[in-house]
Short mmCIF file of C-alpha atoms in Angstrom, two decimals:
data_model
loop_
_atom_site.label_atom_id
_atom_site.label_comp_id
_atom_site.label_asym_id
_atom_site.label_seq_id
_atom_site.Cartn_x
_atom_site.Cartn_y
_atom_site.Cartn_z
CA MET A 297 -26.29 -38.87 -15.29
CA THR A 298 -23.93 -38.37 -12.25
CA PHE A 299 -21.15 -40.95 -11.35
CA GLU A 300 -21.90 -42.26 -7.99
CA LEU A 301 -18.55 -42.34 -6.20
CA ALA A 302 -17.54 -44.84 -3.96
CA ASP A 303 -17.69 -43.94 -0.04
CA ARG A 304 -14.25 -44.44 0.57
CA VAL A 305 -13.18 -42.11 -2.13
CA GLN A 306 -15.43 -39.42 -1.06
CA THR A 307 -14.42 -39.71 2.39
CA VAL A 308 -11.02 -38.32 1.60
CA PRO A 309 -10.68 -34.77 1.72
CA PRO A 310 -8.77 -32.92 -1.22
CA SER A 311 -5.27 -32.54 -0.75
CA GLY A 312 -4.24 -29.49 1.43
CA ILE A 313 -1.25 -29.00 -0.60
CA ARG A 314 -3.50 -28.44 -3.85
CA ARG A 315 -4.52 -25.00 -2.79
CA PHE A 316 -1.25 -23.47 -2.21
CA PHE A 317 0.08 -24.82 -5.26
CA GLU A 318 -2.58 -22.88 -6.97
CA ILE A 319 -1.99 -19.65 -5.25
CA ALA A 320 1.75 -20.27 -6.09
CA GLU A 321 1.19 -20.89 -9.61
CA GLU A 322 -0.86 -17.68 -10.42
CA ARG A 323 2.33 -15.41 -9.63
CA ASP A 324 5.44 -15.68 -11.61
CA ASP A 325 7.54 -13.91 -8.89
CA VAL A 326 7.27 -16.70 -6.33
CA ILE A 327 10.35 -18.44 -4.98
CA SER A 328 9.17 -21.91 -3.77
CA LEU A 329 10.28 -23.86 -0.75
CA GLY A 330 7.17 -25.86 -0.94
CA VAL A 331 8.41 -28.40 -3.24
CA GLY A 332 8.87 -31.87 -2.33
CA GLU A 333 11.40 -33.12 -4.89
CA PRO A 334 15.20 -32.66 -6.06
CA ASP A 335 15.95 -29.56 -8.13
CA PHE A 336 19.00 -31.57 -9.49
CA ALA A 337 18.16 -33.32 -12.81
CA THR A 338 19.10 -37.24 -12.77
CA PRO A 339 22.51 -37.92 -12.98
CA TRP A 340 23.71 -37.75 -16.63
CA ALA A 341 25.10 -41.34 -16.87
CA ALA A 342 21.23 -42.73 -15.77
CA ARG A 343 19.73 -40.38 -18.53
CA ASP A 344 22.20 -41.70 -20.82
CA ALA A 345 21.46 -45.31 -20.31
CA ALA A 346 17.83 -44.70 -20.44
CA ILE A 347 18.24 -42.68 -23.71
CA ALA A 348 20.40 -46.00 -24.95
CA SER A 349 17.86 -48.54 -23.91
CA LEU A 350 15.19 -46.59 -25.93
CA GLU A 351 17.78 -46.49 -28.99
CA GLN A 352 17.99 -50.08 -28.68
CA GLY A 353 14.43 -50.40 -28.77
CA LYS A 354 14.18 -51.90 -24.97
CA THR A 355 10.57 -50.89 -24.59
CA SER A 356 8.59 -53.88 -23.93
CA TYR A 357 7.21 -55.32 -20.36
CA THR A 358 10.06 -56.44 -17.83
CA ALA A 359 9.25 -59.36 -15.24
CA ASN A 360 6.45 -58.43 -13.01
CA ARG A 361 8.88 -57.73 -10.15
CA GLY A 362 11.24 -56.00 -12.22
CA LYS A 363 14.55 -56.68 -14.43
CA ARG A 364 16.51 -59.52 -12.63
CA GLU A 365 19.61 -57.47 -12.92
CA LEU A 366 18.13 -54.42 -11.12
CA ARG A 367 16.71 -56.64 -8.40
CA ASP A 368 20.32 -58.02 -8.10
CA ALA A 369 21.91 -54.47 -8.14
CA ILE A 370 19.20 -53.26 -5.65
CA ALA A 371 20.04 -56.51 -3.39
CA ASP A 372 23.98 -55.52 -3.49
CA TYR A 373 22.92 -51.76 -2.78
CA VAL A 374 20.70 -51.91 0.27
CA ALA A 375 23.40 -54.77 1.68
CA ASP A 376 26.14 -52.53 1.28
CA ARG A 377 24.57 -49.31 2.26
CA PHE A 378 21.95 -50.42 5.14
CA ASP A 379 22.92 -53.80 6.02
CA LEU A 380 19.86 -54.94 4.87
CA GLY A 381 19.70 -58.75 3.25
CA TYR A 382 17.12 -59.68 0.65
CA ASP A 383 16.93 -62.24 -1.82
CA PRO A 384 16.74 -60.58 -5.40
CA GLY A 385 14.44 -63.46 -6.56
CA GLU A 386 12.02 -63.50 -3.93
CA GLU A 387 12.17 -60.58 -1.61
CA ILE A 388 12.43 -57.54 -3.91
CA ILE A 389 9.72 -55.92 -5.94
CA VAL A 390 10.46 -53.16 -8.35
CA THR A 391 7.42 -50.64 -8.53
CA ALA A 392 6.43 -47.42 -10.43
CA GLY A 393 7.79 -45.08 -7.57
CA ALA A 394 8.04 -46.01 -3.92
CA SER A 395 4.23 -44.83 -3.57
CA GLU A 396 3.18 -47.55 -5.49
CA ALA A 397 4.88 -49.87 -3.17
CA VAL A 398 3.38 -48.35 -0.04
CA ASP A 399 -0.07 -48.60 -1.99
CA LEU A 400 0.40 -52.01 -2.51
CA ALA A 401 1.21 -52.79 1.08
CA PHE A 402 -1.87 -51.48 2.14
CA ARG A 403 -3.95 -53.16 -0.35
CA ALA A 404 -2.26 -56.33 0.40
CA PHE A 405 -2.27 -56.30 4.47
CA VAL A 406 -4.87 -54.23 5.42
CA ASP A 407 -8.49 -55.60 5.83
CA PRO A 408 -11.69 -53.53 6.42
CA GLY A 409 -11.74 -52.76 9.92
CA ASP A 410 -8.00 -53.18 10.47
CA THR A 411 -6.26 -50.12 12.32
CA VAL A 412 -3.16 -48.45 10.57
CA ALA A 413 -0.96 -46.42 12.88
CA ILE A 414 0.74 -43.66 11.14
CA ALA A 415 3.47 -41.59 12.81
CA GLN A 416 2.63 -38.02 11.86
CA PRO A 417 3.29 -35.60 10.53
CA SER A 418 4.10 -37.44 7.54
CA TYR A 419 3.71 -37.57 3.77
CA ILE A 420 0.28 -37.09 2.80
CA SER A 421 -0.42 -40.30 0.65
CA TYR A 422 -0.45 -42.91 3.67
CA GLU A 423 -3.60 -41.74 5.19
CA PRO A 424 -5.86 -41.98 1.94
CA GLY A 425 -4.06 -45.09 0.93
CA VAL A 426 -5.24 -46.49 4.11
CA ILE A 427 -8.81 -45.34 3.55
CA PHE A 428 -8.68 -46.68 -0.21
CA ALA A 429 -7.72 -50.09 1.48
CA GLY A 430 -10.69 -49.85 3.86
CA GLY A 431 -8.62 -49.62 6.88
CA ASP A 432 -8.98 -47.40 9.64
CA VAL A 433 -6.37 -44.61 10.26
CA LEU A 434 -4.70 -44.13 13.79
CA PRO A 435 -2.82 -40.86 13.68
CA VAL A 436 0.14 -40.81 16.23
CA PRO A 437 1.42 -37.50 16.85
CA THR A 438 5.07 -36.77 17.35
CA LYS A 439 6.35 -33.77 19.18
CA GLU A 440 8.83 -31.14 18.64
CA ASP A 441 10.20 -31.79 22.22
CA ASP A 442 11.31 -35.43 20.82
CA ASP A 443 12.77 -33.77 17.51
CA PHE A 444 9.69 -35.13 15.73
CA ARG A 445 10.78 -38.68 16.30
CA LEU A 446 8.51 -41.22 17.54
CA THR A 447 8.66 -42.82 21.05
CA VAL A 448 6.82 -45.48 22.78
CA ASP A 449 4.91 -42.88 24.87
CA ALA A 450 3.45 -41.25 21.70
CA LEU A 451 2.40 -44.73 20.49
CA GLU A 452 0.69 -45.47 23.87
CA GLU A 453 -0.76 -42.08 24.23
CA ALA A 454 -2.35 -42.40 20.94
CA GLY A 455 -3.52 -46.27 21.66
CA ALA A 456 -1.39 -47.66 19.10
CA GLN A 457 -0.82 -51.13 20.87
CA ASP A 458 -4.31 -51.95 19.55
CA ALA A 459 -3.02 -51.56 15.87
CA ASP A 460 -2.48 -53.75 13.39
CA VAL A 461 -0.04 -51.90 11.23
CA LEU A 462 2.21 -49.19 11.94
CA VAL A 463 3.59 -46.91 9.43
CA LEU A 464 6.90 -45.00 9.67
CA CYS A 465 8.76 -42.46 7.25
CA TYR A 466 12.53 -41.64 8.65
CA PRO A 467 14.04 -39.54 7.68
CA ASN A 468 10.93 -37.67 7.54
CA ASN A 469 8.70 -35.67 5.19
CA PRO A 470 7.94 -33.05 6.30
CA THR A 471 10.00 -32.59 9.47
CA GLY A 472 13.39 -33.67 8.47
CA ALA A 473 13.69 -35.80 11.62
CA ILE A 474 15.61 -38.90 11.63
CA MET A 475 15.49 -42.33 14.16
CA ARG A 476 18.94 -43.31 15.26
CA GLU A 477 19.39 -47.09 16.37
CA ALA A 478 18.94 -46.15 19.78
CA ASP A 479 15.43 -44.43 19.09
CA LEU A 480 14.51 -47.37 16.97
CA GLU A 481 15.09 -50.13 19.42
CA PRO A 482 12.22 -49.29 22.03
CA ILE A 483 10.06 -48.90 18.86
CA ALA A 484 10.86 -52.48 17.52
CA GLU A 485 10.10 -53.87 20.99
CA PHE A 486 6.88 -52.46 21.10
CA VAL A 487 6.07 -53.74 17.65
CA ARG A 488 7.22 -57.22 18.54
CA GLU A 489 5.45 -57.00 21.62
CA HIS A 490 1.92 -56.07 19.87
CA ASP A 491 2.76 -58.35 17.10
CA GLN A 492 2.57 -55.61 14.20
CA ILE A 493 3.65 -55.19 10.61
CA VAL A 494 5.65 -52.34 10.08
CA LEU A 495 5.66 -50.46 6.80
CA SER A 496 8.75 -48.32 6.83
CA ASP A 497 9.26 -45.72 4.06
CA GLU A 498 12.87 -45.26 3.66
CA ILE A 499 12.66 -42.85 0.67
CA TYR A 500 15.15 -40.37 2.22
CA ALA A 501 17.60 -42.94 3.52
CA GLU A 502 20.70 -41.40 1.55
CA LEU A 503 19.88 -38.12 2.71
CA THR A 504 20.91 -38.41 6.43
CA TYR A 505 23.33 -35.72 7.22
CA GLU A 506 24.46 -36.90 10.52
CA GLY A 507 25.82 -40.50 11.03
CA GLU A 508 24.31 -43.11 8.67
CA HIS A 509 20.63 -44.37 8.53
CA THR A 510 19.36 -47.10 10.28
CA SER A 511 16.49 -49.33 8.98
CA ILE A 512 14.20 -50.92 11.66
CA ALA A 513 14.06 -54.08 9.61
CA THR A 514 17.77 -54.52 10.93
CA PHE A 515 16.77 -55.08 14.57
CA GLU A 516 16.04 -58.80 15.60
CA GLY A 517 12.76 -60.21 15.06
CA MET A 518 12.13 -57.26 12.60
CA ARG A 519 12.86 -58.34 9.29
CA GLU A 520 9.84 -60.90 9.31
CA ARG A 521 7.40 -58.16 10.01
CA THR A 522 8.64 -55.22 8.30
CA ILE A 523 8.15 -53.70 4.43
CA VAL A 524 11.24 -51.26 3.64
CA PHE A 525 10.43 -48.97 0.88
CA ASN A 526 12.89 -47.06 -1.07
CA GLY A 527 13.47 -46.00 -4.47
CA PHE A 528 15.26 -43.46 -6.88
CA SER A 529 13.21 -40.42 -6.64
CA LYS A 530 15.08 -38.48 -3.99
CA ALA A 531 18.60 -39.79 -3.70
CA HIS A 532 19.18 -40.14 -7.30
CA ALA A 533 16.89 -37.03 -8.47
CA MET A 534 14.65 -39.30 -10.56
CA THR A 535 11.19 -38.20 -9.42
CA GLY A 536 9.55 -38.21 -12.92
CA LEU A 537 10.90 -41.58 -13.78
CA ARG A 538 8.71 -43.15 -11.37
CA LEU A 539 10.91 -46.00 -9.84
CA GLY A 540 10.91 -47.60 -6.26
CA TYR A 541 11.00 -50.77 -4.84
CA ALA A 542 10.01 -52.80 -1.71
CA LEU A 543 12.08 -55.35 0.17
CA GLY A 544 10.14 -57.65 2.65
CA PRO A 545 9.68 -61.34 3.40
CA ALA A 546 8.90 -63.51 0.31
CA ASP A 547 5.16 -64.14 1.08
CA ALA A 548 4.51 -60.63 1.52
CA ILE A 549 6.29 -59.44 -1.53
CA HIS A 550 4.55 -62.54 -3.36
CA ALA A 551 1.04 -60.89 -2.07
CA MET A 552 2.00 -57.33 -3.08
CA ASN A 553 3.20 -58.71 -6.52
CA LYS A 554 -0.15 -60.20 -6.97
CA ILE A 555 -1.69 -56.82 -7.01
CA HIS A 556 1.23 -55.08 -8.81
CA GLN A 557 1.00 -57.60 -11.84
CA TYR A 558 -2.94 -56.82 -12.49
CA ALA A 559 -2.61 -53.13 -11.68
CA MET A 560 0.88 -52.10 -13.12
CA LEU A 561 2.51 -55.25 -14.84
CA SER A 562 5.66 -53.92 -14.36
CA ALA A 563 7.44 -50.60 -13.52
CA PRO A 564 8.51 -48.59 -16.37
CA THR A 565 11.14 -50.38 -18.71
CA THR A 566 13.27 -47.26 -19.56
CA ALA A 567 13.52 -46.13 -15.82
CA GLN A 568 14.62 -49.61 -14.89
CA HIS A 569 17.48 -48.98 -17.41
CA ALA A 570 18.00 -45.63 -15.79
CA ALA A 571 17.84 -46.99 -12.43
CA LEU A 572 20.43 -49.92 -12.96
CA GLU A 573 22.86 -47.24 -14.32
CA ALA A 574 22.23 -45.22 -11.04
CA LEU A 575 23.21 -47.82 -8.89
CA ASP A 576 25.94 -48.97 -11.04
CA SER A 577 27.83 -45.76 -11.35
CA CYS A 578 26.27 -42.60 -9.82
CA GLU A 579 27.34 -42.90 -6.19
CA ASP A 580 29.62 -39.88 -6.41
CA ASP A 581 26.50 -37.97 -8.09
CA VAL A 582 24.50 -38.97 -4.82
CA ARG A 583 27.35 -37.82 -2.50
CA GLU A 584 27.70 -34.58 -4.26
CA MET A 585 24.00 -33.83 -4.35
CA VAL A 586 23.59 -35.00 -0.65
CA SER A 587 26.56 -32.63 0.24
CA GLN A 588 24.84 -29.54 -1.52
CA TYR A 589 21.80 -30.60 0.77
CA ASP A 590 23.68 -30.40 3.74
CA ARG A 591 25.00 -27.15 3.24
CA ARG A 592 21.74 -25.67 2.19
CA ARG A 593 20.34 -27.20 5.26
CA GLN A 594 22.99 -25.53 7.47
CA PHE A 595 22.06 -22.37 5.71
CA VAL A 596 18.39 -22.40 6.20
CA LEU A 597 18.92 -23.43 9.89
CA SER A 598 21.12 -20.54 10.55
CA ARG A 599 18.91 -18.35 8.78
CA PHE A 600 16.02 -19.17 10.73
CA ARG A 601 17.82 -18.66 13.92
CA GLU A 602 18.85 -15.32 12.82
CA ILE A 603 15.26 -14.15 11.74
CA GLY A 604 14.26 -15.46 15.38
CA MET A 605 12.23 -18.34 14.34
CA ASP A 606 12.29 -21.41 16.43
CA VAL A 607 13.38 -24.49 14.62
CA PHE A 608 14.81 -27.85 15.78
CA GLU A 609 17.74 -29.20 14.08
CA ALA A 610 16.56 -31.27 11.04
CA LYS A 611 18.93 -33.77 10.22
CA GLY A 612 17.39 -35.79 7.19
CA ALA A 613 15.55 -35.34 4.07
CA PHE A 614 15.55 -31.96 2.26
CA TYR A 615 13.01 -30.28 4.60
CA CYS A 616 12.96 -28.16 8.09
CA PHE A 617 10.10 -27.21 10.17
CA PRO A 618 10.21 -24.36 11.86
CA GLU A 619 7.71 -23.04 14.35
CA VAL A 620 5.19 -20.50 13.27
CA PRO A 621 5.64 -16.83 15.28
CA ASP A 622 2.90 -16.07 17.60
CA GLY A 623 -0.28 -14.49 16.33
CA PHE A 624 -0.52 -16.83 13.21
CA THR A 625 -1.89 -20.23 12.47
CA ALA A 626 0.50 -22.34 9.97
CA GLU A 627 -2.24 -21.66 7.34
CA GLU A 628 -2.45 -17.88 8.08
CA PHE A 629 1.31 -17.63 7.94
CA ALA A 630 1.92 -19.57 4.94
CA GLU A 631 -0.89 -17.68 2.86
CA ALA A 632 0.57 -14.36 4.26
CA VAL A 633 3.99 -14.71 3.48
CA LEU A 634 2.76 -16.11 -0.02
CA HIS A 635 0.94 -12.86 -0.65
CA GLU A 636 3.17 -10.38 0.47
CA GLN A 637 6.65 -11.69 -0.26
CA GLY A 638 6.05 -14.41 -2.84
CA VAL A 639 7.36 -17.08 -0.88
CA ALA A 640 5.65 -20.56 -0.97
CA VAL A 641 5.90 -22.80 2.21
CA VAL A 642 3.68 -25.64 3.11
CA PRO A 643 1.70 -25.22 6.47
CA GLY A 644 2.32 -28.12 8.89
CA ASP A 645 -1.22 -29.27 9.35
CA VAL A 646 -1.38 -30.59 6.02
CA PHE A 647 0.90 -33.59 7.15
CA GLY A 648 -1.40 -34.58 10.02
CA ALA A 649 -1.47 -34.62 13.60
CA GLY A 650 1.61 -32.83 15.25
CA GLY A 651 2.13 -30.59 12.26
CA GLU A 652 -0.10 -27.43 13.40
CA GLY A 653 1.98 -24.41 14.18
CA HIS A 654 4.86 -25.40 12.00
CA LEU A 655 5.86 -24.89 8.25
CA ARG A 656 7.35 -27.12 6.05
CA VAL A 657 10.40 -25.77 4.29
CA SER A 658 12.07 -27.42 1.52
CA TYR A 659 15.73 -26.73 0.73
CA ALA A 660 15.66 -28.68 -2.63
CA THR A 661 16.33 -25.11 -4.16
CA GLY A 662 19.59 -23.18 -5.18
CA LEU A 663 21.36 -21.33 -2.95
CA GLN A 664 20.72 -18.06 -4.75
CA ASP A 665 17.08 -18.71 -4.32
CA LEU A 666 17.18 -20.04 -0.76
CA ARG A 667 19.18 -16.63 0.09
CA GLU A 668 16.67 -14.56 -1.49
CA ALA A 669 13.70 -16.50 0.03
CA MET A 670 14.98 -16.48 3.67
CA ASN A 671 15.61 -12.39 3.19
CA ARG A 672 11.97 -12.28 2.28
CA LEU A 673 10.81 -14.22 5.24
CA GLU A 674 12.87 -12.02 7.33
CA ALA A 675 11.40 -9.09 5.82
CA PHE A 676 7.91 -10.66 6.60
CA VAL A 677 8.72 -11.54 10.32
CA ALA A 678 10.04 -7.76 10.88
CA ALA A 679 6.82 -6.22 9.28
CA HIS A 680 4.62 -8.35 11.73
CA GLY A 681 6.83 -8.54 14.68
CA MET B 247 40.24 -29.18 6.75
CA SER B 248 38.25 -26.36 7.26
CA GLU B 249 40.28 -24.45 4.55
CA ARG B 250 39.41 -27.47 2.21
CA GLU B 251 35.69 -27.19 2.83
CA VAL B 252 35.89 -23.24 2.43
CA LEU B 253 38.13 -23.56 -0.65
CA GLU B 254 35.45 -26.12 -2.22
CA LEU B 255 32.77 -23.25 -1.63
CA LEU B 256 34.76 -20.50 -3.05
CA ARG B 257 35.13 -22.95 -6.23
CA GLU B 258 31.47 -23.02 -6.75
CA ASN B 259 30.71 -19.62 -6.16
CA ALA B 260 33.42 -17.08 -5.41
CA ARG B 261 31.20 -14.33 -4.50
CA TYR B 262 29.64 -16.15 -1.27
CA SER B 263 30.04 -13.84 1.35
CA ALA B 264 31.92 -15.21 4.58
CA ALA B 265 28.65 -14.91 6.49
CA ASP B 266 27.18 -17.11 3.98
CA ILE B 267 29.75 -19.69 3.92
CA ALA B 268 29.64 -19.56 7.70
CA ARG B 269 26.15 -20.47 7.80
CA MET B 270 26.66 -23.54 5.35
CA THR B 271 29.36 -24.99 7.60
CA ASP B 272 30.26 -25.50 11.23
CA LEU B 273 32.77 -22.49 11.26
CA ASP B 274 31.89 -18.98 12.29
CA GLU B 275 32.55 -15.90 10.06
CA ALA B 276 36.13 -15.26 11.60
CA GLU B 277 36.87 -18.62 11.01
CA VAL B 278 36.06 -18.32 7.21
CA GLU B 279 37.75 -15.11 6.95
CA ALA B 280 40.65 -16.59 8.61
CA ALA B 281 40.72 -19.56 6.17
CA ILE B 282 40.52 -17.28 3.03
CA ASP B 283 43.46 -15.26 4.32
CA GLU B 284 45.42 -18.62 4.92
CA LEU B 285 44.29 -19.90 1.37
CA GLU B 286 45.19 -16.49 -0.07
CA ALA B 287 48.70 -16.24 1.69
CA ALA B 288 49.59 -19.89 0.94
CA GLY B 289 49.16 -18.99 -2.71
CA VAL B 290 46.42 -21.59 -3.05
CA VAL B 291 43.89 -18.88 -4.18
CA GLN B 292 45.58 -17.14 -6.65
CA GLY B 293 42.68 -14.77 -7.80
CA TYR B 294 38.90 -14.50 -8.33
CA GLN B 295 37.35 -14.11 -11.75
CA ALA B 296 34.07 -13.97 -13.48
CA VAL B 297 33.16 -16.73 -16.03
CA VAL B 298 32.06 -14.91 -19.11
CA ASP B 299 30.48 -16.14 -22.09
CA TRP B 300 31.60 -13.73 -24.49
CA ASP B 301 28.92 -14.84 -27.09
CA GLU B 302 26.50 -12.86 -24.97
CA LEU B 303 28.05 -9.61 -25.43
CA GLU B 304 28.16 -7.27 -28.22
CA ASP B 305 31.67 -6.96 -28.32
CA GLU B 306 33.97 -9.42 -30.19
CA ARG B 307 36.28 -11.12 -28.30
CA VAL B 308 38.69 -13.63 -30.17
CA ARG B 309 40.16 -16.47 -28.21
CA ALA B 310 42.63 -18.97 -29.56
CA GLU B 311 44.20 -22.07 -28.27
CA VAL B 312 47.61 -22.61 -29.45
CA GLU B 313 49.83 -25.62 -29.26
CA LEU B 314 53.55 -25.01 -29.19
CA ASN B 315 56.34 -27.15 -29.60
CA VAL B 316 59.82 -26.14 -28.21
CA ARG B 317 63.24 -27.23 -28.33
CA LEU B 318 65.19 -27.07 -25.04
CA ASP B 319 69.02 -26.61 -24.76
CA ARG B 320 71.39 -27.12 -21.55
CA GLU B 321 70.66 -23.31 -20.68
CA THR B 322 66.74 -23.23 -21.47
CA GLY B 323 64.25 -25.45 -19.68
CA TYR B 324 60.49 -25.32 -20.00
CA ALA B 325 60.18 -23.16 -17.14
CA ASP B 326 62.27 -20.28 -18.68
CA ILE B 327 60.31 -20.64 -21.85
CA ALA B 328 57.07 -20.40 -19.86
CA GLU B 329 58.34 -17.52 -17.86
CA ARG B 330 58.97 -15.48 -21.12
CA LEU B 331 55.41 -16.44 -22.67
CA ALA B 332 53.43 -15.69 -19.37
CA ARG B 333 54.72 -12.32 -19.25
CA PHE B 334 52.54 -11.37 -22.16
CA PRO B 335 49.18 -9.91 -21.06
CA GLU B 336 47.76 -11.47 -24.20
CA VAL B 337 48.55 -15.21 -23.05
CA THR B 338 45.60 -15.82 -20.58
CA ALA B 339 46.81 -19.58 -19.76
CA LEU B 340 49.79 -21.53 -20.23
CA ARG B 341 50.11 -25.10 -19.46
CA LEU B 342 52.75 -27.77 -20.02
CA VAL B 343 51.15 -31.07 -21.15
CA SER B 344 52.12 -34.46 -22.10
CA GLY B 345 51.36 -35.70 -25.88
CA ASP B 346 52.02 -34.44 -29.27
CA TYR B 347 52.96 -30.80 -28.18
CA ASP B 348 54.54 -29.33 -25.33
CA PHE B 349 52.51 -26.34 -24.32
CA ASP B 350 48.98 -25.47 -24.55
CA MET B 351 48.76 -21.62 -24.53
CA GLU B 352 45.32 -19.82 -24.61
CA VAL B 353 45.61 -16.06 -26.13
CA GLU B 354 42.84 -13.58 -26.10
CA GLY B 355 42.46 -10.67 -28.09
CA ASP B 356 40.07 -8.06 -29.81
CA SER B 357 40.22 -9.37 -33.45
CA ILE B 358 41.43 -12.54 -35.09
CA ARG B 359 44.17 -9.90 -36.59
CA GLU B 360 45.38 -8.90 -33.33
CA VAL B 361 45.71 -12.51 -32.03
CA SER B 362 47.27 -13.65 -35.42
CA GLN B 363 49.78 -10.77 -35.29
CA PHE B 364 50.67 -11.32 -31.73
CA ILE B 365 51.44 -15.19 -32.49
CA SER B 366 53.44 -14.37 -35.60
CA GLU B 367 55.34 -11.52 -34.26
CA LYS B 368 55.78 -12.05 -30.27
CA VAL B 369 55.52 -15.79 -30.01
CA ALA B 370 56.89 -17.88 -33.49
CA PRO B 371 59.94 -15.71 -33.26
CA VAL B 372 61.28 -17.16 -29.64
CA PRO B 373 64.36 -18.94 -30.71
CA GLU B 374 63.14 -22.14 -28.69
CA ILE B 375 59.78 -22.50 -30.27
CA THR B 376 59.92 -24.64 -33.56
CA GLN B 377 56.06 -24.79 -34.06
CA THR B 378 52.80 -23.09 -33.56
CA VAL B 379 49.51 -24.51 -34.23
CA THR B 380 46.62 -22.04 -33.67
CA HIS B 381 42.88 -22.89 -33.35
CA TYR B 382 40.51 -20.13 -32.91
CA VAL B 383 37.62 -20.79 -30.59
CA MET B 384 34.39 -20.70 -32.37
CA THR B 385 32.03 -21.47 -29.64
CA SER B 386 32.37 -21.92 -25.90
CA TYR B 387 29.87 -24.41 -24.31
CA LYS B 388 31.36 -24.93 -20.85
CA GLU B 389 34.02 -23.06 -18.80
CA ASN B 390 35.10 -23.87 -15.20
CA GLY B 391 32.54 -26.20 -14.83
CA ILE B 392 29.83 -23.63 -15.65
CA GLU B 393 27.47 -24.71 -18.69
CA PHE B 394 26.69 -22.11 -21.05
CA GLY B 395 23.05 -21.43 -22.13
CA ASP B 396 19.95 -20.01 -21.28
CA GLY B 397 20.06 -21.95 -17.78
CA ASP B 398 17.54 -24.68 -16.93
CA ASP B 399 13.95 -23.63 -16.31
CA ASP B 400 12.50 -25.03 -13.02
CA ASP B 401 9.57 -27.10 -14.56
CA ARG B 402 8.96 -28.68 -11.13
CA LEU B 403 5.39 -28.04 -9.84
CA SER B 404 5.73 -25.01 -7.38
CA VAL B 405 4.30 -26.81 -4.45
CA SER B 406 4.39 -30.50 -4.02
CA PRO B 407 3.97 -33.12 -1.34
#
């Protein structure tokens, strides 16, 4: 017999990243600038705490919403860092990565037929997540002229006034764009005016290289309609430990927890111990990693300018988003540079509307490799100029 | 402030070129070179050396940590003794420390015999030195902030979202 697949699963095309992954894996001389996770290991103190928790046999489930101690620590952390006030008892849920939290939100707030506007280019999971939940996706392309920030014009042009939910991801994967307070203000106004829910993925918040990250939930009248997603994968280099969280009004978090308790029961216990220690004692490690990323960011941006590829000044996450030179589509360029020079980058189209003609270049890689990769890119551009 | 940043980067990797440091900072290449000149002239940067894991080489290299106790008198201070010891090329590091002994001295040579002879014939006889305790280094795991070993393999997926 053949399995009859559900329509909503069949609707979703295979990930565009997968193909490049397969080509890159075939060769052993590839320097990859296609990686969407830190090259650092989790700070040792956090790993040590995880090991200690295993030694002590702390391997049972935790409360559905996560260990109370961890939720308390998260509440203190987000209050301190981002001026976000949430009650650890009712308004925080700890999940298996921020990705789980985002999925819970789609399932908790999106009904079949609801429209979910997604500011794009963006992380590749939002669109399938909406489709799996039965919703309709409305891509809202952002533009290089706006430094890939979302504007009310872009929202109106896409028809987002009719959307029920708006998904934001700033600092942005894949562009590295950030939204300042002044950029968010009109978006908040738009959302309030059209009575929408905002799902704000702020996983890269700590990786903001100029000024401080501002959350849209801090604007007047926004807290009640916003879910903020964050986690330990990026800033604390804990991707494989799978730990994230969502912050929101009690009834919304309660609804997400309803799904979470059946689907996941609780986030990985060992990872929760690591996360608690990460918040307790790893601030210096985070600062050090951020300063390393910042140097690499400046290095890569400088090199693109020297090579003669147009690149806007990315100020967040660990990506920059250069323009593909004339004569190539993003996909052609990415494929050719991988074959000819052994450098892996991801074509921008993969990340949705507005990404075409661009490449996502990750600088979550040591400087030595970055230097070599940029030299190879330079040789490629020179050979095809 | 810019010197501080340049210093930090040189401490990370002294072989970064001025051009690379300029790319990583808000400085231009000439400013980086000026900052390095200034750091050297002021004596902040005293030199540049490779960090070596001797275990990876065929040739034997013997290193020892030597604890030294000294007796001072009216004419002789720590600095005088240090100056005398530091002149020996066998001495690679010399520090005055707190605790049970006075100086912490690192010595290098081609053989245990050479290092032992150096300590017994050149160091111990110094009149102010009252005691030496020599610890031969058996294995080094980390030097100058660099962990020794095969290096971490990058086991991340080569392309990920």
